[in-house]
Coordinates of C-alpha atoms in Angstrom, one line a residue:
M133 CA -287.0 -32.7 -33.7
D134 CA -283.2 -33.0 -34.6
Q135 CA -283.5 -32.9 -38.6
S136 CA -279.1 -32.1 -39.6
Q137 CA -279.2 -35.6 -41.0
Y138 CA -281.7 -34.4 -43.9
F139 CA -281.3 -30.4 -43.6
R140 CA -278.0 -28.0 -43.3
F141 CA -277.9 -23.8 -44.4
E142 CA -274.2 -22.7 -44.7
L143 CA -274.0 -19.5 -44.5
L144 CA -271.1 -19.1 -47.3
H145 CA -269.9 -15.4 -47.5
E146 CA -271.6 -11.4 -47.2
D147 CA -270.7 -9.4 -50.3
R148 CA -268.4 -6.5 -48.5
D149 CA -271.0 -3.5 -49.1
T150 CA -274.2 -4.7 -48.4
G151 CA -276.6 -7.6 -47.0
A152 CA -276.3 -10.0 -49.8
R153 CA -275.6 -13.6 -48.5
Y154 CA -273.5 -16.7 -50.7
G155 CA -274.9 -20.2 -49.1
K156 CA -275.6 -23.0 -49.8
L157 CA -279.2 -25.1 -48.4
Y158 CA -278.3 -29.2 -48.0
T159 CA -282.0 -30.9 -48.3
P160 CA -282.6 -34.8 -49.2
H161 CA -282.9 -33.8 -53.0
G162 CA -279.8 -31.8 -53.4
V163 CA -277.9 -28.8 -52.4
I164 CA -279.4 -25.4 -53.2
E165 CA -276.6 -22.9 -53.7
T166 CA -278.5 -19.0 -52.7
P167 CA -279.4 -16.8 -53.7
C168 CA -282.0 -18.4 -55.9
Y169 CA -284.3 -18.7 -58.2
M170 CA -287.1 -21.1 -57.7
P171 CA -289.4 -21.7 -60.8
V172 CA -292.9 -22.6 -59.7
G173 CA -294.3 -25.0 -61.1
T174 CA -298.5 -25.0 -59.8
Q175 CA -299.8 -27.9 -60.3
A176 CA -296.3 -30.3 -60.0
T177 CA -295.8 -28.6 -63.5
V178 CA -293.7 -25.7 -64.6
K179 CA -296.3 -24.9 -67.7
A180 CA -294.6 -25.7 -71.2
M181 CA -291.4 -27.6 -70.0
S182 CA -290.0 -31.0 -68.5
P183 CA -288.7 -31.9 -65.9
R184 CA -285.6 -32.7 -68.6
E185 CA -285.3 -29.0 -69.7
L186 CA -285.5 -28.1 -66.6
T187 CA -282.7 -29.8 -65.7
E188 CA -281.0 -28.5 -68.3
I189 CA -281.0 -25.4 -67.6
K190 CA -279.9 -25.7 -63.9
T191 CA -282.4 -25.8 -61.9
Q192 CA -281.6 -26.4 -58.1
I193 CA -284.9 -26.8 -56.8
L194 CA -288.6 -26.6 -57.9
L195 CA -292.1 -25.2 -56.5
A196 CA -295.9 -26.4 -56.4
N197 CA -298.7 -25.9 -54.7
T198 CA -300.6 -27.5 -52.3
Y199 CA -304.2 -25.8 -52.7
H200 CA -304.3 -26.5 -55.8
L201 CA -302.9 -30.3 -55.7
Y202 CA -305.2 -30.6 -53.4
L203 CA -308.2 -29.5 -55.2
R204 CA -307.2 -31.6 -58.4
P205 CA -305.5 -34.2 -58.4
G206 CA -305.6 -34.7 -54.6
S207 CA -302.8 -35.5 -51.6
A208 CA -303.8 -38.5 -51.9
L209 CA -303.2 -39.6 -55.4
V210 CA -300.0 -38.3 -54.6
K211 CA -298.5 -39.7 -52.1
E212 CA -299.6 -43.1 -53.4
A213 CA -297.2 -42.0 -56.6
G214 CA -295.0 -42.3 -55.1
G215 CA -294.9 -37.7 -53.6
L216 CA -294.8 -35.0 -55.8
H217 CA -290.4 -36.0 -56.9
G218 CA -291.9 -39.9 -58.0
F219 CA -294.8 -38.3 -59.6
M220 CA -293.8 -35.3 -61.8
N221 CA -290.4 -37.6 -62.1
W222 CA -288.6 -35.0 -60.9
Q223 CA -285.0 -35.8 -59.0
G224 CA -284.4 -32.3 -57.1
P225 CA -285.6 -30.7 -54.5
I226 CA -289.3 -29.8 -54.3
L227 CA -290.7 -26.2 -51.7
T228 CA -294.5 -26.7 -51.8
D229 CA -296.3 -23.2 -49.8
S230 CA -299.3 -23.8 -47.5
G231 CA -301.9 -22.5 -50.1
G232 CA -302.2 -19.5 -47.2
F233 CA -302.5 -17.8 -49.9
Q234 CA -304.2 -19.2 -52.8
V235 CA -307.3 -19.6 -49.5
F236 CA -306.6 -16.3 -49.0
S237 CA -307.1 -15.0 -52.4
L238 CA -310.7 -15.9 -52.9
G239 CA -313.1 -14.1 -50.9
E240 CA -316.3 -13.9 -50.0
L241 CA -315.7 -18.0 -50.9
R242 CA -314.3 -18.2 -48.0
K243 CA -314.3 -17.8 -44.0
I244 CA -311.4 -17.7 -41.6
T245 CA -312.0 -18.9 -37.7
E246 CA -309.6 -20.0 -35.2
E247 CA -309.5 -22.8 -36.4
G248 CA -309.2 -22.5 -39.9
V249 CA -310.0 -21.4 -42.8
T250 CA -313.6 -22.7 -44.4
F251 CA -313.9 -22.4 -48.4
R252 CA -315.2 -23.3 -51.7
S253 CA -313.3 -24.6 -54.7
H254 CA -312.0 -21.9 -57.5
L255 CA -313.2 -25.6 -59.5
D256 CA -316.8 -26.8 -58.5
G257 CA -317.9 -24.9 -55.3
S258 CA -317.3 -27.4 -53.3
K259 CA -316.8 -26.8 -49.3
H260 CA -313.7 -27.8 -48.0
L261 CA -312.0 -26.9 -44.0
F262 CA -308.0 -26.1 -43.8
T263 CA -306.5 -25.9 -40.5
P264 CA -302.5 -26.3 -39.4
E265 CA -303.0 -29.9 -38.8
S266 CA -304.6 -30.6 -42.0
V267 CA -302.2 -28.3 -44.9
M268 CA -299.6 -30.9 -42.5
Q269 CA -300.6 -33.2 -43.3
T270 CA -301.4 -31.9 -47.7
E271 CA -297.9 -31.9 -47.9
A272 CA -296.0 -33.7 -45.5
D273 CA -298.8 -36.7 -48.7
L274 CA -296.8 -34.5 -51.0
G275 CA -293.6 -35.5 -49.8
A276 CA -291.6 -31.7 -51.1
D277 CA -288.0 -31.4 -48.8
I278 CA -289.0 -27.7 -47.9
I279 CA -293.2 -26.6 -46.5
M280 CA -294.4 -23.7 -45.1
A281 CA -295.9 -23.7 -42.9
F282 CA -300.5 -22.2 -42.4
D283 CA -300.9 -19.0 -42.5
E284 CA -302.9 -15.2 -42.7
C285 CA -302.0 -13.6 -45.6
C286 CA -303.4 -10.3 -45.4
A287 CA -304.8 -7.9 -49.3
Y288 CA -302.8 -4.4 -50.0
P289 CA -304.3 -2.0 -48.4
S290 CA -305.2 -3.1 -44.5
E291 CA -306.0 -1.7 -41.7
Y292 CA -303.7 -2.2 -38.5
A293 CA -305.8 -3.4 -36.3
Y294 CA -306.5 -6.5 -38.4
T295 CA -303.2 -6.9 -39.7
E296 CA -302.1 -7.9 -36.7
Q297 CA -304.9 -9.6 -35.8
A298 CA -303.5 -11.7 -38.2
M299 CA -300.5 -11.5 -37.2
H300 CA -300.6 -13.1 -34.7
R301 CA -303.2 -16.0 -36.0
T302 CA -300.3 -16.5 -38.1
H303 CA -298.4 -17.3 -35.2
R304 CA -300.7 -19.9 -33.0
W305 CA -301.4 -21.5 -36.4
A306 CA -297.5 -21.8 -37.2
E307 CA -296.7 -23.4 -33.3
R308 CA -299.6 -25.9 -34.4
C309 CA -298.0 -27.0 -37.4
Q310 CA -294.6 -27.9 -35.4
A311 CA -296.4 -30.0 -33.3
A312 CA -298.4 -31.7 -36.0
Q313 CA -295.5 -31.6 -38.5
K314 CA -293.9 -35.4 -38.2
R315 CA -291.5 -36.3 -41.2
Q316 CA -287.9 -35.6 -41.0
D317 CA -287.1 -35.7 -44.5
Q318 CA -289.4 -31.7 -44.5
A319 CA -288.2 -29.2 -42.4
L320 CA -290.7 -26.7 -42.8
F321 CA -290.5 -22.7 -42.6
G322 CA -292.2 -20.1 -40.9
I323 CA -293.3 -16.9 -42.6
V324 CA -293.1 -13.4 -40.8
Q325 CA -296.0 -10.8 -41.7
G326 CA -297.1 -8.0 -40.6
G327 CA -298.8 -6.5 -43.2
M328 CA -296.7 -3.3 -44.0
Y329 CA -296.8 -1.9 -40.6
E330 CA -292.8 -2.3 -39.7
D331 CA -293.5 -1.9 -36.0
L332 CA -295.5 -5.6 -36.9
R333 CA -292.9 -7.2 -39.2
K334 CA -290.2 -6.3 -36.8
E335 CA -292.6 -8.8 -33.5
S336 CA -293.6 -10.8 -36.2
A337 CA -290.2 -11.5 -37.2
R338 CA -288.1 -12.0 -33.3
T339 CA -291.6 -14.5 -33.2
I340 CA -290.8 -16.2 -35.8
A341 CA -286.7 -16.6 -35.4
S342 CA -287.9 -18.2 -31.9
M343 CA -289.9 -21.1 -32.8
D344 CA -286.6 -22.3 -34.6
F345 CA -287.7 -23.5 -37.8
I346 CA -284.7 -24.6 -40.5
G347 CA -285.7 -21.8 -42.2
N348 CA -288.0 -18.6 -42.2
A349 CA -290.0 -16.9 -45.4
I350 CA -291.3 -13.6 -45.9
G351 CA -295.0 -13.8 -46.4
G352 CA -298.4 -10.3 -46.5
L353 CA -295.7 -8.9 -49.1
S354 CA -295.9 -8.1 -53.6
V355 CA -299.2 -8.0 -53.2
G356 CA -300.1 -4.2 -54.5
E357 CA -297.8 -2.6 -52.6
P358 CA -295.4 0.3 -54.3
K359 CA -292.0 -1.5 -54.3
P360 CA -290.2 0.6 -52.4
L361 CA -292.4 -0.2 -49.5
M362 CA -291.4 -3.2 -50.5
Y363 CA -287.7 -2.8 -49.7
E364 CA -288.5 -0.5 -46.8
L365 CA -290.0 -3.7 -45.2
L366 CA -286.7 -6.1 -46.2
T367 CA -283.7 -3.5 -45.3
V368 CA -285.8 -3.3 -41.7
L369 CA -286.6 -7.5 -41.5
N370 CA -282.5 -8.2 -42.9
G371 CA -281.5 -6.1 -39.3
V372 CA -284.5 -9.4 -37.1
M373 CA -284.4 -11.8 -39.0
P374 CA -281.8 -15.2 -38.1
K375 CA -278.4 -15.4 -39.8
D376 CA -278.1 -18.7 -39.9
K377 CA -280.9 -19.5 -41.4
P378 CA -282.7 -19.3 -44.9
R379 CA -284.8 -15.9 -46.3
Y380 CA -287.1 -16.7 -48.8
L381 CA -289.5 -14.1 -50.0
M382 CA -292.5 -15.4 -51.6
G383 CA -294.2 -15.1 -55.1
V384 CA -291.6 -12.4 -55.6
G385 CA -289.3 -13.1 -58.3
S386 CA -288.8 -9.7 -61.2
P387 CA -285.2 -9.4 -62.3
D388 CA -285.7 -5.5 -60.7
C389 CA -286.9 -7.6 -57.0
L390 CA -284.5 -10.8 -57.2
F391 CA -280.9 -8.1 -57.3
E392 CA -283.3 -5.4 -54.6
G393 CA -283.9 -8.4 -52.0
A394 CA -280.6 -10.0 -52.9
E395 CA -278.8 -7.0 -51.5
R396 CA -281.5 -6.7 -48.7
G397 CA -280.3 -10.6 -47.1
V398 CA -283.2 -12.7 -48.7
D399 CA -281.7 -16.0 -50.0
M400 CA -284.0 -17.5 -52.3
F401 CA -287.6 -16.0 -54.9
D402 CA -290.2 -18.1 -56.7
C403 CA -292.6 -16.3 -59.0
V404 CA -294.9 -16.8 -62.2
L405 CA -294.1 -13.9 -63.6
Q406 CA -290.9 -15.4 -66.5
T407 CA -293.7 -18.5 -67.6
R408 CA -296.8 -16.3 -67.5
V409 CA -295.0 -13.9 -69.4
A410 CA -293.6 -15.5 -72.6
R411 CA -297.6 -16.9 -73.2
N412 CA -298.0 -13.5 -74.1
G413 CA -294.6 -13.3 -76.3
L414 CA -292.4 -10.3 -73.5
A415 CA -288.6 -11.7 -73.6
L416 CA -286.9 -11.2 -70.6
T417 CA -282.9 -10.0 -71.3
S418 CA -280.6 -8.4 -71.5
Q419 CA -281.0 -5.5 -72.6
G420 CA -284.6 -5.0 -71.2
P421 CA -288.1 -7.1 -71.3
L422 CA -289.1 -6.9 -75.5
T423 CA -292.4 -7.6 -76.7
I424 CA -291.5 -10.2 -79.2
R425 CA -295.1 -9.8 -81.1
N426 CA -294.2 -6.2 -82.3
A427 CA -293.3 -5.2 -86.2
T428 CA -289.6 -4.7 -85.5
F429 CA -288.5 -8.0 -84.9
E430 CA -290.1 -9.2 -88.2
R431 CA -286.8 -9.1 -90.3
D432 CA -284.8 -9.5 -86.7
F433 CA -282.7 -12.6 -87.1
T434 CA -280.5 -12.8 -84.0
P435 CA -281.5 -14.4 -81.1
I436 CA -283.7 -13.7 -78.9
D437 CA -280.5 -13.0 -76.2
P438 CA -277.1 -12.8 -78.1
K439 CA -275.9 -12.7 -73.8
C440 CA -277.8 -15.6 -72.9
D441 CA -277.1 -19.1 -73.8
C442 CA -280.5 -20.9 -73.6
Y443 CA -281.5 -22.9 -76.1
A444 CA -283.6 -20.5 -77.8
C445 CA -280.9 -18.9 -78.1
K446 CA -278.2 -20.9 -79.1
E447 CA -281.0 -22.1 -82.5
F448 CA -283.5 -19.9 -83.0
T449 CA -283.8 -16.3 -84.4
R450 CA -286.8 -12.9 -82.8
A451 CA -288.6 -12.8 -86.8
Y452 CA -289.0 -16.9 -86.0
V453 CA -290.5 -16.9 -82.4
R454 CA -292.0 -13.0 -84.2
H455 CA -293.6 -15.0 -86.1
L456 CA -295.1 -18.1 -83.8
V457 CA -296.2 -15.7 -81.5
K458 CA -298.5 -14.2 -84.7
A459 CA -299.5 -17.4 -85.2
K460 CA -300.3 -18.9 -82.0
E461 CA -298.6 -21.8 -82.0
I462 CA -297.5 -23.4 -78.6
L463 CA -293.7 -23.5 -79.7
A464 CA -293.8 -19.6 -79.1
S465 CA -295.2 -20.2 -75.2
R466 CA -292.1 -23.0 -75.4
L467 CA -289.4 -21.1 -76.5
L468 CA -289.7 -17.9 -74.2
S469 CA -290.1 -19.7 -71.0
W470 CA -287.0 -22.5 -72.1
H471 CA -285.9 -18.8 -72.3
N472 CA -287.4 -16.8 -69.4
L473 CA -286.7 -19.6 -67.2
R474 CA -282.8 -19.6 -68.9
F475 CA -282.7 -15.6 -68.2
S476 CA -283.9 -15.5 -64.8
L477 CA -281.4 -18.5 -63.9
K478 CA -278.3 -17.5 -65.2
V479 CA -278.8 -14.1 -62.9
M480 CA -278.7 -15.5 -59.7
E481 CA -275.3 -18.0 -61.1
D482 CA -273.4 -14.7 -61.9
M483 CA -275.2 -12.6 -58.4
R484 CA -273.4 -15.3 -56.8
E485 CA -270.4 -15.2 -58.1
A486 CA -270.7 -10.9 -58.0
I487 CA -271.5 -11.6 -54.1
K488 CA -268.7 -14.3 -53.5
N489 CA -266.6 -11.4 -55.3
D490 CA -267.9 -8.7 -52.4
C491 CA -268.4 -6.8 -56.6
F492 CA -273.2 -7.1 -56.0
L493 CA -273.2 -3.5 -56.6
E494 CA -270.9 -3.5 -59.6
F495 CA -272.7 -6.0 -61.3
K496 CA -275.9 -4.9 -60.5
R497 CA -275.4 -1.4 -61.4
A498 CA -273.7 -3.0 -65.2
F499 CA -277.0 -5.2 -65.9
Y500 CA -279.6 -2.0 -64.3
E501 CA -278.2 0.3 -67.2
G502 CA -278.0 -2.5 -70.3
Y503 CA -281.6 -3.6 -68.8
G504 CA -282.8 -0.5 -68.6
L505 CA -283.8 0.1 -64.3
P506 CA -283.1 3.2 -62.6
C507 CA -280.3 2.5 -60.1

């Protein structure tokens, strides 16, 4: 399937001292500069944010979740509404995961066979079957620009024999996903698995690369393993994954992971952290994370982050936002989500500039020093 009229990835610059890469990914709904952070709109909405606000903070691409949208409201309804772009009124690029991680997180509520995964809905207990073919149909109905192959994600820790079995099944399912995909205007990414085992990760990366997907994702990390172990595996994969394809690290997006991942050649990230911690009153700032509900901010009439250019920081003070948090006002979650998302997007904007100017490590050291991270 020749999809070059819809998708193209340009690797434009590599940092002189690291594996960090600057590039552009062209999609039917716009160009994405990489490395990028993707806000997560699990149920076709980024919690507490409107599409207009997401545009205002310079969001390039959103992520939505196939599992949740399959269960509610159903992919057929979304298709009838014009796909996700029409349904949620977002005209930029969208990525949907395959639902594999959510299904495999159900534990005893699911059963894995070669055909696929039988599971019970966390909403009402109803029984469902996900196969590579059915997932491709669901993702086609949802209509995202970038879609993920159906994979088997292992828990941490997992025995070598089971991890190897799951990896090979992921490869077979990837082949079935390729055979089932019909829409030329959707870019299918394969997913590298292999748990925490270096040899399996290398084997999976080579196998997925040989299948010539438009992009390649890295799954099964940030599932409870120590971060240094994740970084070791990313270093290994950086030497194996194709340079001319975009690389997506799934479900990872804390500030330190954005830097460490990009340094090891990752182009795309997503994470719910930014909005989840906002709903708990935590602000991500250039001075480190701030628990705004703390009494120390009661009479602090400075912005959430003096270095941030978002609406929340321009118009409101820490004291006011703390009051909103303490009063359990919805606006607290809105303002902190607004800020945390813009903060992460701005970090990636600055990171791209640093890569283009061959000063990634200098930028990283300065950020870590301000944030309070060891470098």
